[in-house]
XYZ file of C-alpha atoms in Angstrom:
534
model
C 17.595 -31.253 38.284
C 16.123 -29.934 35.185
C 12.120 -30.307 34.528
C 10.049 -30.299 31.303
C 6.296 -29.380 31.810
C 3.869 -29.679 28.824
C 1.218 -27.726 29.176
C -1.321 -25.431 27.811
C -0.714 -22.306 27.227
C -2.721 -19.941 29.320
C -2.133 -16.388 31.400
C -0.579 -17.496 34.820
C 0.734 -20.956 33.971
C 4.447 -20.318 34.629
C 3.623 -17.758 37.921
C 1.988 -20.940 39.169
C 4.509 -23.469 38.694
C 7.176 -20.949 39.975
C 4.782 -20.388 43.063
C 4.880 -24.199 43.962
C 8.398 -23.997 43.643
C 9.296 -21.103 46.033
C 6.735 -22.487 48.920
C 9.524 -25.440 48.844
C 11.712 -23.053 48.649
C 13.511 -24.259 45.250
C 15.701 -22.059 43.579
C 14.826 -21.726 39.836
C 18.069 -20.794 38.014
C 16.841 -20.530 34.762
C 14.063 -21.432 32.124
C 12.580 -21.927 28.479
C 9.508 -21.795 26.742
C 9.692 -24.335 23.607
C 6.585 -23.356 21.183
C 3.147 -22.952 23.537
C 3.135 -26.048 25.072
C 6.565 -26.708 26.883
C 7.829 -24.567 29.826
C 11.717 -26.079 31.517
C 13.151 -25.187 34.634
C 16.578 -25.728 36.020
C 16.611 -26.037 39.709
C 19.783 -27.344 40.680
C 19.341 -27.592 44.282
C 16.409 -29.901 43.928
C 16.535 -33.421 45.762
C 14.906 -36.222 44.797
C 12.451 -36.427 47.942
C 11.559 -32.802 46.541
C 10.885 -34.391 43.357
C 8.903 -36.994 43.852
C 6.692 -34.244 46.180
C 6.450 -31.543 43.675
C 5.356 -33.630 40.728
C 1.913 -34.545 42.081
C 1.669 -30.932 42.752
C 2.678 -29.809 39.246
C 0.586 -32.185 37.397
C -2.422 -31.466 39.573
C -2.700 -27.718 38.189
C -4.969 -26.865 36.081
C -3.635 -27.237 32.165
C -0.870 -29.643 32.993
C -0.349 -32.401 30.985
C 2.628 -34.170 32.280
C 5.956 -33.288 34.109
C 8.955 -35.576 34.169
C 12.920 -34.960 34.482
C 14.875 -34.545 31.776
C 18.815 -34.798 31.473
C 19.341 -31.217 29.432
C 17.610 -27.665 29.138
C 16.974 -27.235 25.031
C 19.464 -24.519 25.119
C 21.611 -27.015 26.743
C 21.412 -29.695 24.469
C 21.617 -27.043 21.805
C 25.239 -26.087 22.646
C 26.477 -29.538 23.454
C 25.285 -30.032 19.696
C 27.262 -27.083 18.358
C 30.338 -27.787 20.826
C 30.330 -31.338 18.702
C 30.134 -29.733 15.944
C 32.795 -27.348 16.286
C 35.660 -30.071 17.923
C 34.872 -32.205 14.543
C 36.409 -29.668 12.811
C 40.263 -29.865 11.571
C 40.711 -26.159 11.886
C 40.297 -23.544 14.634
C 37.107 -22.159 14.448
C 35.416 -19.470 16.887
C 32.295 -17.807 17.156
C 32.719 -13.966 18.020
C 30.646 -11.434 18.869
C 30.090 -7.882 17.272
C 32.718 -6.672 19.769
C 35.663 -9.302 19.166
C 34.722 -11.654 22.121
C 34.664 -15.282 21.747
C 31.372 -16.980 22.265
C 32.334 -20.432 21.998
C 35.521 -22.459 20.185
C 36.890 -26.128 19.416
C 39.754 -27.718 20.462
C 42.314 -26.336 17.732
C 41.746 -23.008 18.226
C 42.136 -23.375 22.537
C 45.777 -24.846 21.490
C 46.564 -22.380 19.006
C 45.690 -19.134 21.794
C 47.370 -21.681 24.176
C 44.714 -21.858 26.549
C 42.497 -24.340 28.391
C 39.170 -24.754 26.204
C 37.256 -23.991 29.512
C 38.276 -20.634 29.553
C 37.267 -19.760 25.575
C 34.351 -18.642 25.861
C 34.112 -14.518 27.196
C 38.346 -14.847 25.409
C 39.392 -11.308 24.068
C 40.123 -12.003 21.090
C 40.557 -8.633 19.792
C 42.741 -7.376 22.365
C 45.173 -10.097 21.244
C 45.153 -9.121 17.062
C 47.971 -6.763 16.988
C 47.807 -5.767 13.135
C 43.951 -5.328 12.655
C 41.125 -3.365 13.798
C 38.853 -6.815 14.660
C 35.853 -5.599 15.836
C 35.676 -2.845 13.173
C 36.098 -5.964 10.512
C 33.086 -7.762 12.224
C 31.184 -5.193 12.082
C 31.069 -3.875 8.256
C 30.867 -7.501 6.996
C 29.112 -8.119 4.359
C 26.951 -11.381 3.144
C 30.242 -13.067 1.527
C 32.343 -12.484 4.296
C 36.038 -12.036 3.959
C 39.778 -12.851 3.785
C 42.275 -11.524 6.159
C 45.797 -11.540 7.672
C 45.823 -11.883 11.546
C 48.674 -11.706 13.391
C 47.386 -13.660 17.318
C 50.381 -13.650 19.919
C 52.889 -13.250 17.393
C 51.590 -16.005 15.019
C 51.104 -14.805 11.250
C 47.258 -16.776 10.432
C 45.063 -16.476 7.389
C 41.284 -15.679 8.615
C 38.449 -16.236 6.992
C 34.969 -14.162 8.659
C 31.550 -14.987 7.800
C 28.697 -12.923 9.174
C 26.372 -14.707 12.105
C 22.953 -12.611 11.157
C 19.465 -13.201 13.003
C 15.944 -12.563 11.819
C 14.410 -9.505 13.202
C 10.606 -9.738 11.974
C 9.965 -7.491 9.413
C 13.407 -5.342 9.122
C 15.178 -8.132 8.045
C 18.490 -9.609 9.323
C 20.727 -8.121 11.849
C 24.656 -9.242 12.349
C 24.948 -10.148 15.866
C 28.674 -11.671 15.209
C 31.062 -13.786 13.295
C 32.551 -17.040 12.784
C 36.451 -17.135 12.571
C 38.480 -19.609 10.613
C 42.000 -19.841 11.160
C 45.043 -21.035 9.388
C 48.705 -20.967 9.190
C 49.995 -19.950 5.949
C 52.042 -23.173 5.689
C 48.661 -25.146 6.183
C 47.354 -23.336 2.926
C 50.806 -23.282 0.779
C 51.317 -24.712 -2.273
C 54.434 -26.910 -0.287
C 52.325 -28.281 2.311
C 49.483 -29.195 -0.352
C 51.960 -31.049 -2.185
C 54.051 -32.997 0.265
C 52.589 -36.118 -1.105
C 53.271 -35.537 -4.311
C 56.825 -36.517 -4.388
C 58.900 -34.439 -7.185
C 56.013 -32.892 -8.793
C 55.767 -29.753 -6.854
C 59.368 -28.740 -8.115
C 59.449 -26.299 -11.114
C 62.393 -26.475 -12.957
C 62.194 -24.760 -16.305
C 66.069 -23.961 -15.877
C 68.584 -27.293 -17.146
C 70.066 -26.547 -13.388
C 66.904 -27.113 -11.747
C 66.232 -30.056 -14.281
C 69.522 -31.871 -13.607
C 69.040 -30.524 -10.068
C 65.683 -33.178 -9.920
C 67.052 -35.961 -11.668
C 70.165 -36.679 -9.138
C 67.379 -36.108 -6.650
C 65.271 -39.237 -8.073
C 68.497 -41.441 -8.255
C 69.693 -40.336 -4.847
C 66.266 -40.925 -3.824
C 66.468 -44.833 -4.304
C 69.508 -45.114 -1.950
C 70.278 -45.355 1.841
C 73.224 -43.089 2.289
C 73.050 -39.938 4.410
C 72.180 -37.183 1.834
C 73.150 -32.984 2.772
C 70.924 -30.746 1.597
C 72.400 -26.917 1.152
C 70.873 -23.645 0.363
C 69.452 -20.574 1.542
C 66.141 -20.062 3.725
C 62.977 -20.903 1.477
C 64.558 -22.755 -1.601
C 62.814 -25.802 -0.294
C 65.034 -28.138 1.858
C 62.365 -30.284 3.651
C 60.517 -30.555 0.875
C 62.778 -32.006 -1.649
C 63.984 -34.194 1.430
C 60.399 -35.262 1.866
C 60.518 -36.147 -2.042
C 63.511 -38.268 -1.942
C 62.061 -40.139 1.378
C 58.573 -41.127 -0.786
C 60.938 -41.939 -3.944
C 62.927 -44.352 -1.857
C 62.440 -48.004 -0.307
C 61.157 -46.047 3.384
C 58.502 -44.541 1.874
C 55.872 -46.569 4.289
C 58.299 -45.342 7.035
C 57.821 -42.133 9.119
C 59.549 -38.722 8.240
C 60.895 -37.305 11.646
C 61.652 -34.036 11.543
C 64.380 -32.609 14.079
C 64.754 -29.040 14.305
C 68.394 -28.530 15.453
C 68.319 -25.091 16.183
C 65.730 -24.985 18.364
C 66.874 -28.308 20.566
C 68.607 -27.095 23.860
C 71.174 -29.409 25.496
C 68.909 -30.135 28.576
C 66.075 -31.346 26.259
C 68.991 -33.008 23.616
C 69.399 -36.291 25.406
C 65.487 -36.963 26.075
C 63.707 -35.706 23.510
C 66.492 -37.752 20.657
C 67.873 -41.061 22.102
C 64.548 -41.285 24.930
C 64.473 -42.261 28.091
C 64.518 -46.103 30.404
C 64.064 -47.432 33.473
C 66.797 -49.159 35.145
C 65.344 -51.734 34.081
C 66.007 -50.894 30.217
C 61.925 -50.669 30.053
C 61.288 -47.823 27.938
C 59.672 -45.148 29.658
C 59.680 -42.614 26.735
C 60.534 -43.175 23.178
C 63.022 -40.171 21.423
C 62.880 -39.135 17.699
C 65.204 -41.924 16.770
C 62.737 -44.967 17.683
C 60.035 -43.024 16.025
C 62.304 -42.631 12.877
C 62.742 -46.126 12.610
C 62.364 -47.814 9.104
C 62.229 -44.059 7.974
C 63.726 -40.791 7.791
C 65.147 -38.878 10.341
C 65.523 -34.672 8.798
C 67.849 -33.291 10.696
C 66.837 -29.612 9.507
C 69.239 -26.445 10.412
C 72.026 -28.923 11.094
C 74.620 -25.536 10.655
C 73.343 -24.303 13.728
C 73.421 -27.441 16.207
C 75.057 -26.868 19.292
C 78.482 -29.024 19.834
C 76.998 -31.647 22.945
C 74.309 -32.596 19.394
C 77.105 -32.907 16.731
C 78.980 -34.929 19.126
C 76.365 -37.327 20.017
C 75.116 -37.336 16.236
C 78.387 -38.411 15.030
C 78.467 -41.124 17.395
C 75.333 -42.816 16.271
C 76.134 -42.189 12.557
C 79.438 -44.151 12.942
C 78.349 -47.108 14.943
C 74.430 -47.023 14.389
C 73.595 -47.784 18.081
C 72.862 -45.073 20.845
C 71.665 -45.574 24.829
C 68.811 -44.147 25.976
C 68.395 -41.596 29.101
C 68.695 -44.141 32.336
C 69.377 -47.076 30.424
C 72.509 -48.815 29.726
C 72.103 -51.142 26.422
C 72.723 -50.327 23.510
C 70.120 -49.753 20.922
C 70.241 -49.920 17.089
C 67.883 -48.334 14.991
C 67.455 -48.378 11.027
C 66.900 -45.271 9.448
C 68.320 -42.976 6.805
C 69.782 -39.524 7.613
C 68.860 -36.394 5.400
C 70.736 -33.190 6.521
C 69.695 -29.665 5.770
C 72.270 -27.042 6.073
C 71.281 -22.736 4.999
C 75.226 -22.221 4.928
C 77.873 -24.184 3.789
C 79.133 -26.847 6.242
C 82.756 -27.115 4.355
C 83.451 -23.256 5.256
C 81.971 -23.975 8.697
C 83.821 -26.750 9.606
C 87.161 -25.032 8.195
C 86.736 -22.186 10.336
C 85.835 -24.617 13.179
C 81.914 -23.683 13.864
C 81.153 -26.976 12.687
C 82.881 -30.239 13.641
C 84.868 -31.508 9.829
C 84.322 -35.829 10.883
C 80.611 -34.757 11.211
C 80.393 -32.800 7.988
C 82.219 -36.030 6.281
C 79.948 -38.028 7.673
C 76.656 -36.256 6.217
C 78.142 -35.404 2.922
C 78.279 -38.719 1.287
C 75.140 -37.438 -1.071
C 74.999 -33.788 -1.667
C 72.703 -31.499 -2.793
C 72.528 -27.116 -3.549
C 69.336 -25.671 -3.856
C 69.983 -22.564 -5.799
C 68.293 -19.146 -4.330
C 65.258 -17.851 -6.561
C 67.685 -14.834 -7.758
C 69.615 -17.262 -9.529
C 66.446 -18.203 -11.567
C 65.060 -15.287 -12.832
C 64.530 -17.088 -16.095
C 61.878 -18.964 -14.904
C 60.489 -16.418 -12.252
C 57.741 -15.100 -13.590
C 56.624 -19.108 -14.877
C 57.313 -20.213 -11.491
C 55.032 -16.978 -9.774
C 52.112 -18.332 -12.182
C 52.480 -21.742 -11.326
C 52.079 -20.951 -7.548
C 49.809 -18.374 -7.967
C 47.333 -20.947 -9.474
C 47.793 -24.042 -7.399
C 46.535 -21.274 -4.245
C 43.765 -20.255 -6.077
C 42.916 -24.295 -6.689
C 43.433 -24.671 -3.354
C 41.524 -21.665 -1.874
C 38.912 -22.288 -4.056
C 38.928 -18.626 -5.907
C 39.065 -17.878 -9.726
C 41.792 -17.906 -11.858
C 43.841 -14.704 -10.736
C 46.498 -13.370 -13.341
C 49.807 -11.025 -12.594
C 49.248 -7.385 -13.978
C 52.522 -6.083 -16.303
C 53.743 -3.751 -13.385
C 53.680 -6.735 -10.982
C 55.764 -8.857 -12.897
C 58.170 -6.153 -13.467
C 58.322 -5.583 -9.947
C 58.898 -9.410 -9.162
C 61.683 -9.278 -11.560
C 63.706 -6.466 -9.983
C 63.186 -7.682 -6.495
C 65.942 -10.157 -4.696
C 63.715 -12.752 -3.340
C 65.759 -12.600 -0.153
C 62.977 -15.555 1.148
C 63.550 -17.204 -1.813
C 60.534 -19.666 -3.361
C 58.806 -19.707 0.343
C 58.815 -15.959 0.531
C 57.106 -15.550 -3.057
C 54.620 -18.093 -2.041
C 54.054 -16.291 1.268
C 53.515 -12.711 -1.118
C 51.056 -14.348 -3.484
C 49.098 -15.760 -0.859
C 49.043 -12.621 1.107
C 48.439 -11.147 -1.924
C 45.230 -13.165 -2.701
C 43.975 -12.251 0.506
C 43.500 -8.607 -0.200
C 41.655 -9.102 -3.434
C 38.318 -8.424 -3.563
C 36.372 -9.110 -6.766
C 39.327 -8.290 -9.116
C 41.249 -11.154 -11.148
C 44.234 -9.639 -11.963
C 47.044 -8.854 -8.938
C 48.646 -5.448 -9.022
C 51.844 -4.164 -7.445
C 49.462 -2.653 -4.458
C 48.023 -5.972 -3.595
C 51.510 -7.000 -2.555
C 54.066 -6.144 0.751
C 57.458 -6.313 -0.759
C 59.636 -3.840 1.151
C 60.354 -0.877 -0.623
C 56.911 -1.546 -2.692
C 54.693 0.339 -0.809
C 56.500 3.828 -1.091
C 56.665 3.535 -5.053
C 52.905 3.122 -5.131
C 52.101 6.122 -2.384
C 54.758 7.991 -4.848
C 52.153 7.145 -7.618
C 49.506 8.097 -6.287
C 51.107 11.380 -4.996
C 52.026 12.069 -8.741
C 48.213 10.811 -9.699
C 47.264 13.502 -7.104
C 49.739 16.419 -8.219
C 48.566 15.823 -11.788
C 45.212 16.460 -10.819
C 43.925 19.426 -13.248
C 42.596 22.822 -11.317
C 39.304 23.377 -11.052
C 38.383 26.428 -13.439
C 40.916 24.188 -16.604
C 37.915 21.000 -15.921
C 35.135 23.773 -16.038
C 36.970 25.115 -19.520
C 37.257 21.534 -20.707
C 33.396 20.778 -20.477
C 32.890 22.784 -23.631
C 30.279 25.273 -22.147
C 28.218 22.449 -20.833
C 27.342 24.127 -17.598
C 27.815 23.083 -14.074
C 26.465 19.541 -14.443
C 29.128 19.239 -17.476
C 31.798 20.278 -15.469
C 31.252 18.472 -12.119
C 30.951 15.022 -14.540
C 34.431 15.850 -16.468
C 35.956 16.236 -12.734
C 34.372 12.717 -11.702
C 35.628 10.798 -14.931
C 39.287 12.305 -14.450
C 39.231 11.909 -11.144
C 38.243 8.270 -11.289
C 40.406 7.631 -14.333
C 43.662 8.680 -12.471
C 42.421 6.720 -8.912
C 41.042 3.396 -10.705
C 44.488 1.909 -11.655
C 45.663 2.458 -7.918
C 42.910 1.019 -6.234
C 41.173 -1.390 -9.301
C 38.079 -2.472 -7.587
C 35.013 -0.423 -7.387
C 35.136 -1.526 -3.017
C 38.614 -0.699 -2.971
C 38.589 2.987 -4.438
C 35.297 3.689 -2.516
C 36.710 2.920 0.822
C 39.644 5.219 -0.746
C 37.011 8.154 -1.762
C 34.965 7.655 1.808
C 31.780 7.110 -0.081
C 29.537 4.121 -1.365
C 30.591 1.185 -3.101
C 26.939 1.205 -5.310
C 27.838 5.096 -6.078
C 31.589 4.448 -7.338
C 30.369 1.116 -9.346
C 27.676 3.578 -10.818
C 30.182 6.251 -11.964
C 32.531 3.591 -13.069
C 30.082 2.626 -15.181
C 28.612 5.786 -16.335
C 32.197 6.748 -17.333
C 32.705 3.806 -19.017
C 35.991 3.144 -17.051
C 37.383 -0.536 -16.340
C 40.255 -2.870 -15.340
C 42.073 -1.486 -18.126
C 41.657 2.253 -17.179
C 45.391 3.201 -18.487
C 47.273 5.867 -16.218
C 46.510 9.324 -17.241
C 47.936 12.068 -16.202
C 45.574 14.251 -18.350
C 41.980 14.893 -18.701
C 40.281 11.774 -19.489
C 38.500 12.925 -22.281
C 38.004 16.392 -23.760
């Protein structure tokens, strides 16, 4: 039972109300004040004999205007509210406090920790992050938040943390917490973004990637099986999702099987569903929900032989039986194949059964890897880089000369997916800079040629007594400034952001923008492995 008295507000009105209560006795297990004239009390044990005895009793003291039941406490209804809120929302979302522990969550982020969204709120959040210092984040945010890679139970998420700050009278606001946004990178990539945008999304400066497209549109417009080969990230699915909206299915559904990850146990069920003895259908399988649409059979080079077998079987005769049942069952859809290695050298060397391979090769397709395309690299790193920021909602962001070099001379073993992946990640670490330098990204083998850098930067660093000499006689002051400006000058190309080098230096952002400016020293700050000036 939960009770809302209005009242006056006067010494001793809630010790009396409380007294009436505990003569019962009535256990009180919590209460509000709303503004000076409502008091509510939760007394869960009450009856409703008790209730209809106490409210005479309550109404009769002195300042009482009325008491009735009421169905929530304000703080109750208050949650409930933001619970709404927060399960209307696509994305995981959770509210955190200053030490990494969630307060409260929707549904989206309870399937994403893969947990019951009972048990969400008091979740330790930060003892699952294994590649960031969580709480410390929380706590040094600043009014615009920020950006940041999370890695939660071995899932790579993009998290975005915006301060939760209360009033505190006269001192001003005080951060009490966070909210947490959560993504997958393929829920913010320039692929996903585009699926519905048939062929668009495909770059192809290159006459190979041009023809490439065009036997893509006219293979598009028929119902053969179509194979689809190339390496990891050169965009399978999505040029199969292309020619499925460029064909006559594209009101159908696109099923997507994974074959690789299918076990045998699960084959049977999961594919061709399950009946009765009766031939009712008690589940349906990927193949009725592919029906009058696609069916991608993705990493078909690594599908076990029980699969091939019973894939071959429907693609020759079109009709499959269903777990339990005994009819045969024919559905119409069209087959698109993905394959990373060749399926003619697998099925020579037996890993891959040769009437299956002839029976997905009618069409055929090779997506060429991104090292066979360095032409249009650099084009193709702009035109991603910019359909992020459209779709993160940042400022144009441009590649620096030393990161295009460095794109150039790396193999792109990830191909077009990995580069996408880099620039994103990249984005993420930018702070209020608009150009991307070769420290803002992770290739392997980048990192040590920038601490190298910075190590010569360092070793170049002029002794002491030479900066004195340099200041011309100016005295102290005149030296100490000549040591700042070099100092900065060699440091502001590695770390271009007046937030970035001050978290380098250990001192204040406001003092580093200051000198930056005093110094005259900017985004184009050249390298210099001299004094600045003399």
């Amino acid at each position: 039972m939960r009770l809302e008295v209005r009242c006056e507000n006067r010494p001793g009105m809630a010790r009396e109300i409380l007294d009436l209560l505990s003569a019962v006795p009535i256990n009180v297990l919590s209460g509000e004040f709303a503004s000076e004239r409502f008091i509510y009390l939760h007394t869960p044990d009450m009856t409703l004999k008790q209730l209809k005895q106490l409210l005479p009793k309550i109404r009769a003291i002195r300042g009482v205007d009325d008491v009735h039941p009421i169905a929530l406490m304000p703080g109750e209804k208050r949650q409930v509210e933001l619970q709404t809120l927060l399960d209307s929302l696509p994305d995981p979302v959770l509210l955190l406090d200053l030490t990494g522990r969630v307060l409260a969550g929707n549904q989206p982020s309870a399937a994403l920790l893969q947990i019951d969204q009972s048990r969400l709120a008091g979740y330790p959040l930060v003892s699952r992050v294994t590649n960031s210092a969580l709480a410390q984040e929380i706590n040094r945010l600043e009014d615009s938040g920020q950006r940041l890679e999370l890695v939660i139970l071995n899932q790579r998420l993009l998290g975005e943390l915006r301060p939760i700050k209360v009033p505190v009278g006269s001192l001003g606001f005080t951060l009490t917490g966070a909210v947490l946004t959560l993504r997958r990178p393929m829920d913010m990539s320039v692929t996903s973004g585009l699926q519905g945008q048939g062929f668009e999304p495909f770059f192809h400066q290159q006459p190979a990637m041009s023809q490439l497209v065009l036997q893509a549109r006219k293979m598009a417009r028929l119902d053969d099986t179509l194979l689809l080969e190339g390496e990891t990230g050169t965009g399978k699915e999505l040029l199969a999702r292309a020619c499925h909206q460029g064909g006559a299915r594209r009101d159908g559904p696109f099923v997507v099987l994974d074959c690789a990850s299918l076990s045998d146990e699960r084959l049977d069920s999961e594919v061709f569903g399950r009946a009765d003895p009766g031939e009712d259908v008690v589940a349906h399988g990927l193949l009725d929900r592919a029906a009058g649409g696609t069916l991608y059979l993705d990493r078909i080079d690594e599908a076990s032989g029980l699969l091939q077998r019973r894939l071959l079987r429907f693609l020759q005769h079109g009709y499959f039986h269903r777990v339990g049942g005994h009819q045969e069952v024919f559905v119409d859809v069209r087959v698109i194949a993905a394959s990373q290695q060749s399926l003619l050298m697998l099925s020579k060397g037996d890993a891959f059964r040769q009437d299956l391979y002839h029976r997905l090769q009618v069409l055929q397709l090779f997506l060429p890897p991104l090292r066979e395309r360095r032409e249009e690299l650099l084009a193709l790193a702009g035109y991603l880089l910019d359909r992020l920021c459209h779709r993160l909602a940042l400022p144009a962001v441009t590649l620096s000369a030393d990161l295009q070099a460095q794109l150039l001379t790396y193999t792109w073993p990830g191909n077009v997916r990995e580069l996408e992946n880099q620039l994103l990640s990249a984005l993420m670490r930018l702070d209020e800079e608009s150009v991307l330098y070769p420290h803002h990204l992770r290739l392997p083998g980048l990192e040590q040629q920038v601490d190298s850098a910075a190590e010569a930067q360092d070793s170049a660093m002029l002794p002491w007594f030479e900066l004195a000499d340099s200041a011309q006689g100016g005295g102290y002051d005149a030296a100490v400034a000549a040591f700042e400006r070099a100092l900065l000058s060699r440091l502001y190309p590695l770390y271009p952001s007046s937030r970035k080098l001050a978290r380098y230096l250990g001192v204040s952002h406001s003092l580093v923008a200051r000198k930056l400016r005093q110094f005259a020293l900017g985004r184009n700050t050249p390298v210099n492995n001299g004094l600045a000036s003399k």
